[in-house]
Amino acid sequence: MKKEKKLWWTFILVVLLSFTVLLYYGYEIYQVSPPIPEQVVDEAGEVIFTAEDIKDGQNIWQSIGGQEVGSIWGHGAYVAPDWTADWLHREALHILDRYAQKEYAANYEEVNDEKQALLVTRLKNYIRKNTYNPITKKLTIDADRVDALKALSNYYKGLFTDDPTFEQLRKDYAIPVNSIKDEARMRKMNAFFFWATWATVTERPGAEVSYTHNWPNEKLVGNDVTMDLLAWSGVSIILLIFCVGALVLWQVKQGEDDDLIYPSEDPLLRQGITPSMRLVKKYFWIVSLLMIVQVGLGIVTAHYGVEGDGLYGIPIDQFLPYAVTRTWHTQLAIFWIATAWLATGLYIAPAVSGKDPKFQVFGVNFLFIALLIIVAGSMVGQWFGVMQKLNLVENFWFGHQGYEYVDLGRFWQLFLFVGLFVWLALMVRPLLPILKKGGEERNLIIMFLISCSAIALFYGAGLMWGRQTNLAIAEYWRWWVVHLWVEGFFEVFATVVMAFLFVRLGLLKPKSATASVLFSTIIFLAGGILGTFHHLYFSGTPTAVMALGATFSALEVVPLTIIGFEAYHNYKVSKATKWLEDYKWPIYFLISVAFWNFLGAGVFGFIINPPIALYYVQGLNTTPLHGHTALFGVYGMLGIGLMLFVLRSLYRNVKWNDKLLRIGFWSLNIGLLGMALLSLLPVGIWQAIESISKGMWYARSAELMQEPGMVFLKWMRTPGDVVFAIGIFACAWFVFDLTLKNKTPKEPKQ
């Protein structure tokens, strides 16, 4: 008990200290985020843009898909360019050409190296100077930059509207004709692009680094690696090596688990099934349907990378553009994974007490209907938004917010937030009587309820930005949702649920399970909470954010280095006794979770974690490499594993179709590995080399991405995608075949 008490206090201390620091530097981001000038003026004082133009432009960019159409500051999709890197390079070349014409009557590239060096030095001295006046709140730009702005505005107007000279480039970028249908809207979106790019090159007051810490790398304007970036990269690597050594030493000292006499038969055979527990199978129908739709959309989205205006000659971009398919693909991944996990909670809570509280069945049914409305409503709203059928206010509330993973309109966010608290109530009510009684499982149940509360509460971070919030501030809160909610507290929830299932199966003692869960949660949150900052190195944040992000994101990788112990333990468990053969496939999915935790979250995650690495690869295909192998490999596989555990408990005496599960398991793992190693990794490496040598603008350019070799590598996703899709269909078929052909046993009479 003394050890357990220490773990509880350590857990509380880690959470309190971490969130104190996270919130403090969140406050700092509010203070030092790139300012939005009230007016952008020329040297004569003539107004070019206003703050309202820039803010409206941000909303217009969001309405066409935002981070689903290229990226800003490196965050977003990968087919179109990063608009800030693209604008910055084009602006630099335009101004250099003007300088060269004035001085030498030639274009910049036509003069010799010595003259080019003089022109570049002149450009750096001008373009990096901060000409924003915090008193008048005006930003003044000279005639050369005004001319560049006009030229670039015409360029992007042609690209996003219907200029026939941009037909091939639109195809390369998977941007439909007339994505922006109104000239006034296009002018405002250009104002936003200008401001976001201005922040990447303009030095902070009193510093020699831009608001985005010199990202993107662009030698023409002096955006290069800083000493802070190098130093904190070194710190993160040294800390990783030290902590890995310490954790391995701790693991070795633990030795083997205490011998445990396994039950002679499945303990769940004696467990009653309440009416509300039987209802969760329809949640798994939705999980299976969403998996099929999501993988189909993923194939279409990937195909846009090689045929940007349709699908094998069919011009689907006119009614189902890339921005929509990618939005739905990423959003449905969150929906089906979360649904699988939440349904598992709905099963476990009444299973502990053995009976449903009053209105539990009504609550489970109500939540199910709410889920269907949120999924369908948000998807329809996003289509209307991208197709430019909503005004800016309507789009914010019901359409497309333009932020990756939280694209759904604010109304749907609020609906989901309320739904999560309904779910929390359904978790708490069955468990309160058990908590009052005490017992060995009490601390494990407390941890379970803490994780459930965090899931409901922390989704609220997605409500912390408004329609026209500064992008740097919106990014801070967005990563609370993506990192803390999706990657953080769901991870804690999964750890507790798996420990609880193993206790119920008689494979773990409650006391050792509680200690293991607390220790794992402490280790994970110690790096995970402040590790949120590693997404914000270049998003208009102060240097301290880089220091904290680099340090603590390295700690996130540490527990993943010994994940093999967990995989081996789960494998041993599956062989421990005869009746456990019934749980072979659920346990095998847990083993695959351990594998992908190490490779996808660990290896591929650390590739892009240190500041020096992310400086060159943020927004390249190394990001979806990590995203696919971590999101599906860890959370998706775990969602399927949890679903299978529940189905095994619901259908105790039914012989499973092992052939379908075998096909599903191996196809998913082999397909995901093929997708990663045959396409995403080599494309990412090639882009990284070009980013280091030429700049981010080139690594994301159509010139590089339409190279024959690059197109071949993009086509090489096909084998992995096809095998993966077979696995998805096999798993979904298994669920429908099992649940529609067999009835669950009735609740035993009291």
XYZ file of C-alpha atoms in Angstrom:
750
model
C 0.000 0.000 0.000
C 2.906 2.316 0.737
C 4.244 1.869 -2.816
C 0.792 2.475 -4.282
C 0.372 5.673 -2.242
C 3.706 6.996 -3.527
C 2.632 6.293 -7.092
C -0.631 8.187 -6.570
C 1.180 11.234 -5.194
C 3.711 11.096 -8.028
C 0.867 10.911 -10.551
C -0.841 13.959 -9.015
C 2.429 15.905 -8.897
C 3.320 15.133 -12.536
C -0.120 16.200 -13.759
C -0.221 19.430 -11.713
C 3.311 20.556 -12.566
C 3.007 19.671 -16.243
C -0.261 21.505 -16.747
C 1.025 24.518 -14.812
C 3.918 24.829 -17.272
C 1.711 24.069 -20.288
C -0.770 26.786 -19.316
C 1.933 29.313 -18.413
C 3.560 29.072 -21.829
C 0.127 29.073 -23.405
C -0.293 32.493 -21.791
C 3.099 33.467 -23.259
C 1.936 32.422 -26.729
C -1.008 34.786 -26.352
C 1.453 37.603 -25.566
C 4.088 37.000 -28.271
C 2.134 35.483 -31.161
C 2.727 37.214 -34.536
C 0.653 40.422 -34.440
C -2.109 40.994 -36.951
C -1.664 44.638 -38.052
C -4.696 46.891 -38.114
C -3.456 48.053 -41.511
C -0.809 47.006 -44.023
C 0.297 50.203 -45.787
C 2.832 51.274 -48.390
C 5.430 53.982 -47.797
C 2.950 56.663 -48.854
C 0.516 55.461 -46.203
C -1.986 53.955 -48.667
C -3.882 51.028 -47.144
C -3.308 47.694 -48.883
C -4.941 45.316 -46.391
C -6.737 45.684 -43.080
C -6.818 43.345 -40.074
C -10.352 42.387 -41.084
C -9.091 41.382 -44.541
C -6.460 39.123 -43.001
C -8.896 37.542 -40.538
C -11.541 37.025 -43.207
C -8.821 35.611 -45.460
C -7.964 33.064 -42.793
C -11.643 32.060 -42.659
C -11.806 31.800 -46.453
C -8.715 29.574 -46.460
C -10.399 27.448 -43.785
C -13.632 27.255 -45.761
C -11.972 25.629 -48.798
C -10.411 23.017 -46.520
C -7.639 24.970 -44.778
C -5.056 22.464 -43.611
C -6.554 19.878 -45.962
C -5.322 21.914 -48.968
C -1.568 22.254 -48.604
C -0.270 23.633 -45.323
C 0.538 26.811 -43.412
C 3.637 26.848 -41.176
C 4.086 23.168 -42.067
C 0.765 21.940 -40.659
C -1.679 20.381 -43.091
C -1.904 18.184 -46.179
C 0.938 17.141 -48.482
C -0.208 17.224 -52.134
C -0.350 21.004 -52.537
C 2.599 23.140 -51.308
C 3.111 24.767 -47.976
C 1.696 28.152 -48.940
C 4.013 30.105 -46.631
C 7.129 28.386 -48.006
C 5.865 28.781 -51.566
C 4.936 32.463 -51.150
C 8.225 33.269 -49.389
C 10.381 31.757 -52.136
C 8.393 33.398 -54.937
C 8.411 36.742 -53.127
C 12.169 36.562 -52.602
C 12.823 35.783 -56.283
C 10.486 38.559 -57.435
C 12.202 41.186 -55.293
C 15.666 39.930 -56.291
C 14.678 40.238 -59.938
C 13.584 43.841 -59.331
C 16.883 44.591 -57.590
C 18.857 42.975 -60.430
C 16.903 44.838 -63.112
C 17.554 48.163 -61.387
C 21.246 47.495 -60.781
C 22.307 45.331 -63.724
C 19.409 45.402 -66.249
C 19.082 41.620 -65.960
C 17.175 39.055 -63.945
C 18.658 37.723 -60.698
C 19.564 34.304 -62.128
C 21.347 35.929 -65.090
C 23.981 37.779 -63.019
C 27.155 36.214 -61.614
C 27.562 34.716 -58.139
C 29.236 37.781 -56.651
C 26.400 40.070 -57.730
C 23.820 37.534 -56.567
C 25.444 37.474 -53.109
C 25.230 41.286 -52.888
C 21.556 41.247 -53.896
C 20.720 38.482 -51.406
C 22.426 40.411 -48.603
C 20.394 43.494 -49.503
C 17.184 41.442 -49.495
C 17.962 39.873 -46.115
C 18.647 43.247 -44.533
C 15.312 44.557 -45.756
C 12.890 41.662 -45.578
C 13.892 40.480 -42.080
C 13.478 43.935 -40.551
C 10.328 44.240 -38.449
C 8.448 47.276 -39.774
C 5.352 46.693 -37.645
C 4.611 49.623 -35.339
C 3.022 48.327 -32.115
C 1.715 51.799 -31.247
C -0.086 52.576 -34.507
C -0.541 48.850 -35.221
C 0.432 49.466 -38.832
C 2.787 47.373 -40.964
C 4.653 49.371 -43.605
C 6.153 47.711 -46.699
C 8.218 49.343 -49.446
C 7.488 49.581 -53.168
C 9.435 46.422 -54.078
C 7.435 44.332 -51.650
C 4.169 45.953 -52.743
C 4.991 45.012 -56.321
C 5.796 41.427 -55.257
C 2.528 41.266 -53.341
C 0.541 42.340 -56.419
C 2.319 39.813 -58.636
C 1.820 36.957 -56.168
C -1.806 37.913 -55.614
C -2.389 37.539 -59.357
C -0.514 34.229 -59.358
C -2.621 32.698 -56.566
C -5.781 34.198 -58.009
C -5.114 32.327 -61.241
C -4.349 29.123 -59.372
C -7.422 29.102 -57.137
C -9.902 30.379 -59.737
C -10.097 29.357 -63.400
C -7.057 30.721 -65.250
C -6.392 28.082 -67.977
C -2.611 28.598 -67.743
C -2.740 26.953 -64.299
C -4.648 23.860 -65.444
C -1.706 21.453 -65.056
C -0.552 22.983 -61.782
C -4.051 22.718 -60.326
C -4.046 19.067 -61.308
C -0.637 18.534 -59.685
C -1.902 20.168 -56.484
C -5.357 18.464 -56.579
C -7.053 21.873 -56.451
C -10.358 22.022 -58.380
C -11.129 24.855 -60.804
C -12.802 27.783 -59.032
C -12.015 26.610 -55.502
C -12.473 30.319 -54.770
C -15.434 31.611 -56.746
C -15.350 35.270 -55.747
C -12.611 37.810 -56.541
C -13.145 39.682 -53.252
C -12.682 36.418 -51.333
C -9.493 35.693 -53.265
C -8.093 39.111 -52.380
C -8.697 38.446 -48.683
C -7.156 34.975 -48.796
C -4.063 36.523 -50.383
C -3.983 38.968 -47.449
C -3.894 36.001 -45.068
C -1.162 34.247 -47.100
C 0.889 37.455 -47.032
C 0.535 37.841 -43.256
C 1.327 34.183 -42.510
C 4.428 34.432 -44.739
C 5.457 37.776 -43.215
C 5.591 36.010 -39.825
C 8.006 33.375 -41.175
C 10.710 35.875 -42.160
C 10.192 38.949 -39.946
C 12.390 38.999 -36.847
C 10.794 39.190 -33.436
C 11.372 42.487 -31.609
C 14.765 42.346 -29.910
C 15.729 39.023 -31.530
C 17.527 37.736 -34.605
C 15.028 35.016 -35.369
C 11.661 35.133 -37.109
C 8.298 34.616 -35.405
C 8.338 31.006 -36.681
C 11.924 30.426 -35.564
C 13.261 30.825 -39.119
C 10.954 28.170 -40.553
C 10.768 27.422 -43.473
C 14.411 27.058 -44.414
C 15.038 29.586 -47.180
C 18.603 30.765 -47.756
C 17.580 33.694 -49.973
C 16.064 35.493 -46.963
C 18.393 34.225 -44.214
C 16.024 31.609 -42.768
C 18.536 29.117 -41.455
C 19.199 26.864 -38.452
C 19.742 28.696 -35.143
C 21.987 27.790 -32.219
C 18.929 27.289 -29.992
C 17.548 24.767 -32.438
C 20.816 22.812 -32.550
C 21.380 22.966 -28.793
C 17.943 21.695 -27.821
C 18.136 18.948 -30.437
C 21.309 17.763 -28.731
C 19.668 17.935 -25.319
C 16.723 15.843 -26.496
C 18.961 13.095 -27.923
C 21.211 12.964 -24.841
C 18.184 12.868 -22.551
C 16.628 10.087 -24.609
C 19.745 7.902 -24.348
C 20.072 8.530 -20.588
C 16.431 7.824 -19.798
C 16.315 4.715 -21.984
C 19.260 3.340 -20.029
C 17.593 4.151 -16.714
C 14.296 2.542 -17.757
C 15.992 -0.611 -19.054
C 17.844 -0.885 -15.719
C 14.551 -0.505 -13.872
C 12.910 -3.136 -16.075
C 15.731 -5.621 -15.464
C 15.520 -5.073 -11.701
C 11.813 -5.842 -11.734
C 12.454 -9.398 -12.879
C 9.559 -11.666 -13.731
C 6.053 -11.133 -12.425
C 4.931 -13.044 -9.372
C 3.694 -16.514 -10.235
C -0.036 -16.470 -10.766
C -2.275 -19.505 -10.822
C -4.504 -19.017 -13.841
C -8.205 -19.899 -13.564
C -9.188 -23.333 -14.895
C -11.949 -21.780 -16.990
C -12.832 -18.381 -18.418
C -14.058 -16.243 -15.467
C -16.243 -14.232 -17.841
C -18.414 -17.311 -18.399
C -19.824 -16.704 -14.916
C -20.417 -12.993 -15.583
C -23.917 -11.789 -16.371
C -24.673 -9.639 -19.390
C -26.993 -6.703 -18.754
C -29.350 -5.222 -21.396
C -27.135 -2.168 -21.906
C -24.065 -4.379 -22.410
C -25.797 -6.204 -25.249
C -26.490 -2.894 -26.976
C -22.812 -2.111 -27.598
C -22.725 -4.513 -30.541
C -24.525 -1.914 -32.674
C -21.690 0.502 -31.865
C -19.359 -2.073 -33.370
C -21.523 -2.169 -36.501
C -20.874 1.551 -36.869
C -17.153 1.009 -36.173
C -17.029 -1.587 -38.960
C -18.956 0.563 -41.442
C -16.815 3.620 -40.708
C -13.627 1.559 -41.135
C -14.759 0.496 -44.618
C -15.741 4.038 -45.636
C -12.554 5.472 -44.162
C -10.222 3.099 -46.010
C -12.125 3.735 -49.258
C -11.680 7.470 -48.807
C -8.010 6.866 -47.981
C -7.482 5.103 -51.310
C -9.189 7.949 -53.199
C -7.193 10.550 -51.256
C -3.887 8.784 -51.955
C -4.803 8.498 -55.641
C -5.205 12.275 -55.832
C -1.421 12.395 -55.365
C -0.889 10.872 -58.804
C -4.071 11.985 -60.617
C -5.026 15.305 -59.116
C -8.230 15.917 -61.012
C -10.081 12.634 -60.575
C -10.082 8.872 -60.188
C -8.892 6.869 -63.196
C -10.255 9.465 -65.604
C -13.502 10.154 -63.708
C -13.525 13.905 -62.791
C -14.705 13.378 -59.222
C -12.910 16.518 -58.085
C -15.919 18.523 -59.270
C -18.183 16.988 -56.627
C -15.779 15.223 -54.245
C -12.526 17.233 -54.159
C -9.362 16.217 -52.380
C -10.082 18.587 -49.475
C -13.321 16.702 -48.765
C -11.962 13.158 -49.123
C -8.962 13.909 -46.924
C -11.131 15.634 -44.325
C -13.491 12.680 -44.125
C -10.603 10.189 -44.165
C -8.833 11.728 -41.163
C -12.027 12.575 -39.274
C -13.557 9.114 -39.668
C -10.354 7.583 -38.299
C -10.884 9.523 -35.068
C -14.599 8.696 -35.038
C -14.339 4.926 -35.454
C -11.371 4.504 -33.136
C -13.024 6.632 -30.442
C -16.325 4.769 -30.920
C -14.615 1.399 -30.402
C -12.973 2.634 -27.213
C -16.073 4.366 -25.860
C -18.197 1.286 -26.590
C -15.699 -0.791 -24.629
C -16.230 1.566 -21.695
C -20.011 1.217 -22.023
C -19.541 -2.550 -21.757
C -17.081 -2.581 -18.864
C -18.838 -0.145 -16.498
C -22.027 -2.221 -15.935
C -20.029 -5.460 -16.175
C -18.271 -4.562 -12.922
C -21.469 -4.136 -10.942
C -23.411 -6.784 -12.833
C -26.503 -4.619 -13.333
C -27.681 -1.496 -15.113
C -28.614 1.663 -13.229
C -31.967 3.193 -14.084
C -32.120 4.634 -17.634
C -28.755 3.069 -18.601
C -30.326 1.420 -21.662
C -31.966 4.704 -22.667
C -28.623 6.496 -22.272
C -26.741 3.991 -24.429
C -29.401 4.243 -27.165
C -29.495 8.048 -26.947
C -25.721 8.271 -27.256
C -25.798 5.964 -30.280
C -28.309 8.185 -32.109
C -26.305 11.291 -31.169
C -23.182 9.665 -32.611
C -24.914 8.995 -35.940
C -26.158 12.600 -36.134
C -22.693 14.027 -35.371
C -20.923 11.841 -37.948
C -23.447 12.445 -40.730
C -24.102 16.108 -39.918
C -20.452 17.115 -39.691
C -19.584 15.347 -42.967
C -22.433 17.009 -44.851
C -21.512 20.409 -43.391
C -17.868 19.983 -44.442
C -18.906 19.216 -48.009
C -21.088 22.344 -48.135
C -18.206 24.398 -46.735
C -15.559 23.214 -49.196
C -17.967 23.615 -52.106
C -18.317 27.293 -51.043
C -22.043 27.073 -50.350
C -21.868 28.727 -46.901
C -20.944 32.210 -45.740
C -18.012 32.566 -43.319
C -20.096 32.533 -40.133
C -22.224 29.567 -41.242
C -19.086 27.732 -42.290
C -17.517 28.183 -38.856
C -20.587 26.820 -37.088
C -21.767 24.079 -39.412
C -19.163 23.640 -42.159
C -15.394 23.205 -42.269
C -13.166 24.836 -39.657
C -10.051 24.050 -41.694
C -7.967 22.638 -38.831
C -6.668 19.108 -39.355
C -8.362 16.501 -37.088
C -10.779 19.126 -35.737
C -12.311 20.129 -39.059
C -15.923 19.727 -37.925
C -17.964 22.907 -37.435
C -18.312 24.443 -33.975
C -21.926 23.261 -33.583
C -20.821 19.652 -34.126
C -17.912 20.150 -31.721
C -20.332 21.319 -29.028
C -22.669 18.418 -29.779
C -19.785 15.953 -29.414
C -18.592 17.650 -26.221
C -22.037 17.225 -24.647
C -22.154 13.635 -25.902
C -18.868 12.841 -24.173
C -20.301 14.034 -20.856
C -23.356 11.838 -21.414
C -20.927 8.974 -21.958
C -19.073 9.943 -18.769
C -22.332 9.799 -16.799
C -22.981 6.324 -18.216
C -19.512 5.316 -16.990
C -19.819 6.768 -13.502
C -23.322 5.636 -12.486
C -22.729 1.854 -12.584
C -19.376 2.166 -10.800
C -20.334 4.411 -7.871
C -21.846 1.556 -5.784
C -18.664 -0.493 -6.312
C -16.492 2.418 -5.190
C -18.514 2.788 -2.003
C -18.022 -0.871 -1.182
C -14.239 -0.662 -1.617
C -12.365 -3.859 -2.439
C -9.198 -4.778 -4.332
C -10.329 -3.199 -7.593
C -11.191 0.173 -6.038
C -7.997 2.018 -7.066
C -8.162 0.588 -10.561
C -11.758 1.803 -10.888
C -10.730 5.272 -9.638
C -8.041 5.394 -12.335
C -10.590 4.240 -14.901
C -12.962 7.074 -13.930
C -10.136 9.636 -13.987
C -9.283 8.627 -17.549
C -12.972 8.759 -18.554
C -13.298 12.246 -17.036
C -10.195 13.428 -18.893
C -11.593 12.184 -22.205
C -14.798 14.160 -21.691
C -13.148 17.287 -20.263
C -10.146 17.747 -22.530
C -12.107 17.652 -25.762
C -13.277 21.059 -24.553
C -9.879 22.483 -25.601
C -11.292 22.429 -29.134
C -13.739 25.140 -28.078
C -11.028 27.558 -26.920
C -10.504 29.342 -30.219
C -12.956 31.551 -32.038
C -13.756 32.124 -35.676
C -10.996 34.709 -36.155
C -8.481 33.723 -33.474
C -4.812 34.316 -34.312
C -3.488 31.172 -36.019
C -0.648 30.744 -33.480
C -3.155 30.664 -30.601
C -5.580 28.380 -32.445
C -2.695 25.955 -33.127
C -1.837 25.863 -29.412
C -5.355 24.745 -28.502
C -5.693 22.457 -31.525
C -2.757 20.418 -30.326
C -4.390 20.087 -26.933
C -7.067 18.114 -28.782
C -4.856 16.222 -31.225
C -2.005 15.443 -28.848
C -3.466 15.505 -25.335
C -6.957 14.198 -26.107
C -6.320 11.787 -28.988
C -2.768 10.693 -28.181
C -2.758 11.379 -24.442
C -5.807 10.593 -22.375
C -7.147 7.938 -24.702
C -3.789 6.204 -24.174
C -4.320 6.338 -20.409
C -7.879 5.060 -20.847
C -6.642 2.161 -22.981
C -3.958 1.245 -20.432
C -6.531 1.113 -17.631
C -9.074 -0.817 -19.714
C -6.554 -3.473 -20.731
C -5.370 -3.883 -17.145
C -8.979 -4.172 -16.021
C -9.768 -6.817 -18.651
C -6.721 -8.841 -17.649
C -7.751 -8.625 -13.982
C -11.247 -9.809 -14.863
C -9.746 -12.716 -16.786
C -7.648 -13.660 -13.770
C -4.394 -12.903 -15.587
C -3.328 -10.050 -13.305
C -3.726 -9.344 -9.619
C -5.655 -6.112 -8.933
C -2.873 -4.702 -6.793
C -0.111 -5.308 -9.344
C -2.404 -4.090 -12.158
C -3.058 -0.809 -10.332
C 0.654 -0.268 -9.673
C 1.491 -1.039 -13.293
C -1.193 1.335 -14.600
C -0.082 4.158 -12.308
C 3.578 3.733 -13.216
C 2.833 3.560 -16.956
C 0.592 6.636 -16.739
C 3.223 8.612 -14.816
C 5.923 7.761 -17.351
C 3.655 8.543 -20.290
C 2.243 11.830 -18.977
C 5.635 13.037 -17.700
C 6.694 13.345 -21.323
C 3.331 13.489 -23.033
C 1.768 16.613 -21.509
C 4.661 18.984 -22.176
C 5.577 16.951 -25.256
C 2.591 18.745 -26.814
C 5.001 21.603 -27.478
C 6.992 19.612 -30.045
C 4.155 20.307 -32.503
C 4.559 24.051 -31.936
C 8.252 24.717 -32.603
C 7.499 26.811 -35.685
C 3.951 28.037 -35.032
C 4.687 31.569 -33.863
C 5.790 30.512 -30.365
C 8.678 31.691 -28.134
C 12.000 29.811 -27.896
C 11.102 28.315 -24.512
C 8.389 26.268 -26.241
C 11.084 24.671 -28.407
C 13.218 23.910 -25.369
C 10.361 22.257 -23.495
C 9.005 20.459 -26.541
C 12.391 19.018 -27.495
C 13.130 17.885 -23.934
C 9.817 16.308 -23.039
C 8.932 14.840 -26.432
C 12.139 12.797 -26.130
C 10.729 11.380 -22.884
C 7.627 10.235 -24.798
C 9.782 7.805 -26.765
C 11.505 6.328 -23.691
C 8.794 3.854 -22.555
C 8.357 2.672 -26.147
C 11.908 1.300 -26.220
C 10.977 -1.520 -23.821
C 7.613 -2.203 -25.386
C 8.925 -5.630 -26.397
C 8.544 -6.763 -22.775
C 4.835 -6.008 -22.988
C 4.505 -7.815 -26.318
C 6.323 -10.891 -24.977
C 4.197 -10.892 -21.814
C 0.994 -10.767 -23.860
C 2.242 -13.592 -26.067
C 3.022 -15.735 -23.004
C -0.420 -14.993 -21.607
C -2.073 -16.233 -24.807
C -0.347 -19.612 -24.296
C -0.874 -19.844 -20.539
C -3.941 -22.060 -20.411
C -6.324 -23.864 -22.759
C -9.329 -21.535 -22.475
C -7.173 -18.521 -23.364
C -7.013 -19.835 -26.922
C -10.435 -18.194 -27.307
C -8.692 -14.830 -26.757
C -5.893 -15.487 -29.249
C -6.865 -12.779 -31.739
C -7.666 -10.024 -29.234
C -4.273 -10.676 -27.627
C -2.524 -10.807 -31.002
C -3.903 -7.366 -31.787
C -2.390 -6.169 -28.503
C 0.948 -7.629 -29.587
C 0.682 -5.713 -32.871
C -0.071 -2.555 -30.855
C 3.251 -3.054 -29.063
C 5.065 -3.500 -32.387
C 3.570 -0.348 -33.918
C 4.099 1.579 -30.688
C 7.795 0.880 -31.080
C 8.088 1.379 -34.847
C 5.363 3.923 -35.663
C 5.201 6.012 -32.502
C 8.801 5.391 -31.407
C 11.161 5.115 -34.386
C 9.127 7.021 -36.986
C 8.012 9.493 -34.318
C 11.522 10.325 -33.154
C 12.612 10.820 -36.774
C 10.559 14.037 -36.736
C 10.725 14.986 -33.042
C 14.074 16.770 -32.513
C 13.956 20.418 -33.627
C 16.826 19.992 -36.108
C 14.956 17.149 -37.820
C 11.552 18.797 -37.819
C 13.052 22.037 -39.145
C 13.758 20.279 -42.436
C 10.953 17.682 -42.564
C 7.875 19.370 -41.070
C 5.093 18.906 -43.598
C 6.910 16.264 -45.657
C 5.832 12.639 -46.084
C 7.745 11.686 -42.945
C 4.740 13.132 -41.095
C 2.061 10.833 -42.618
C 4.570 7.996 -42.193
C 4.440 8.581 -38.447
C 0.728 9.464 -38.561
C -0.430 6.284 -40.300
C 1.766 3.865 -38.375
C 1.007 5.489 -35.009
C -2.669 6.408 -35.417
C -3.807 3.174 -37.032
C -0.915 0.958 -35.921
C -1.376 1.840 -32.255
C -4.821 3.330 -31.702
C -6.597 1.591 -34.569
C -5.202 -1.842 -33.755
C -6.016 -1.253 -30.104
C -9.564 -0.229 -31.000
C -10.015 -3.470 -32.942
C -8.420 -5.456 -30.110
C -10.771 -3.932 -27.528
C -13.734 -4.604 -29.788
C -12.715 -8.267 -30.083
C -12.324 -8.597 -26.303
C -15.887 -7.326 -25.836
C -17.264 -9.561 -28.596
C -15.502 -12.565 -27.069
C -17.235 -11.790 -23.792
C -20.616 -11.221 -25.456
C -20.468 -14.423 -27.504
C -18.886 -16.787 -24.969
C -19.763 -20.166 -26.489
C -19.655 -19.251 -30.180
C -16.881 -20.681 -32.322
C -15.167 -17.794 -34.097
C -14.297 -17.642 -37.779
C -10.536 -17.803 -37.259
C -9.894 -17.701 -40.989
C -11.428 -14.228 -41.315
C -9.540 -12.942 -38.288
C -6.274 -14.425 -39.536
C -6.725 -12.704 -42.905
C -7.727 -9.465 -41.183
C -4.840 -9.443 -38.698
C -2.034 -10.255 -41.115
C -3.406 -8.150 -43.982
C -3.682 -5.076 -41.758
C -0.151 -5.425 -40.423
C 1.508 -6.399 -43.714
C -0.461 -3.762 -45.647
C 0.426 -0.995 -43.192
C 4.099 -2.004 -43.266
C 4.061 -2.061 -47.080
C 2.399 1.354 -47.236
C 5.088 2.745 -44.926
C 8.230 1.116 -46.319
C 7.418 1.033 -50.044
C 6.070 4.564 -50.386
C 5.784 6.964 -47.444
C 9.316 6.416 -46.091
C 11.241 6.658 -49.394
C 9.163 9.651 -50.533
C 9.814 11.331 -47.174
C 13.554 10.652 -47.325
C 13.795 12.017 -50.865
C 11.870 15.141 -49.868
C 14.062 15.600 -46.774
C 17.236 15.510 -48.883
C 15.797 18.139 -51.225
C 14.594 20.262 -48.313
C 18.070 20.315 -46.785
C 19.815 21.094 -50.073
C 17.321 23.438 -51.786
C 14.650 24.438 -49.291
C 11.171 23.524 -48.106
C 9.583 25.248 -51.106
C 11.242 22.743 -53.464
C 10.562 19.679 -51.297
C 6.828 20.375 -51.641
C 6.874 21.696 -55.224
C 5.109 20.170 -58.224
C 8.506 20.146 -59.933
C 9.791 17.548 -57.460
C 6.560 15.705 -56.661
C 5.831 15.059 -60.358
C 9.291 13.631 -61.067
C 8.870 10.177 -62.706
C 10.718 8.505 -59.838
C 8.555 10.273 -57.269
C 5.354 9.349 -59.110
C 6.532 5.716 -59.163
C 7.071 5.787 -55.389
C 3.599 7.255 -54.891
C 2.142 4.437 -57.003
C 4.011 1.996 -54.762
C 1.425 2.691 -52.085
C -0.993 0.578 -54.092
C 0.206 -2.897 -52.984
C 0.145 -1.936 -49.309
C -3.185 -0.125 -49.643
C -4.840 -3.107 -51.348
C -3.584 -5.622 -48.785
C -4.588 -3.247 -45.977
C -8.085 -2.823 -47.454
C -8.496 -6.610 -47.541
C -7.714 -6.647 -43.811
C -10.318 -3.963 -43.090
C -13.008 -5.814 -45.048
C -12.126 -9.110 -43.355
C -12.428 -7.587 -39.861
C -15.718 -5.863 -40.716
C -17.097 -9.041 -42.280
C -16.156 -10.948 -39.135
C -18.067 -8.488 -36.927
C -21.219 -8.572 -39.051
C -21.066 -12.359 -39.484
C -20.662 -12.932 -35.732
C -23.227 -10.436 -34.457
C -25.978 -10.990 -37.031
C -25.868 -14.796 -36.993
C -25.643 -15.286 -33.231
C -27.650 -14.074 -30.274
C -26.036 -12.850 -27.078
C -26.989 -14.731 -23.904
C -29.656 -13.185 -21.727
C -28.994 -11.677 -18.317
C -29.226 -14.412 -15.663
C -32.234 -14.187 -13.363
C -31.460 -12.736 -9.942
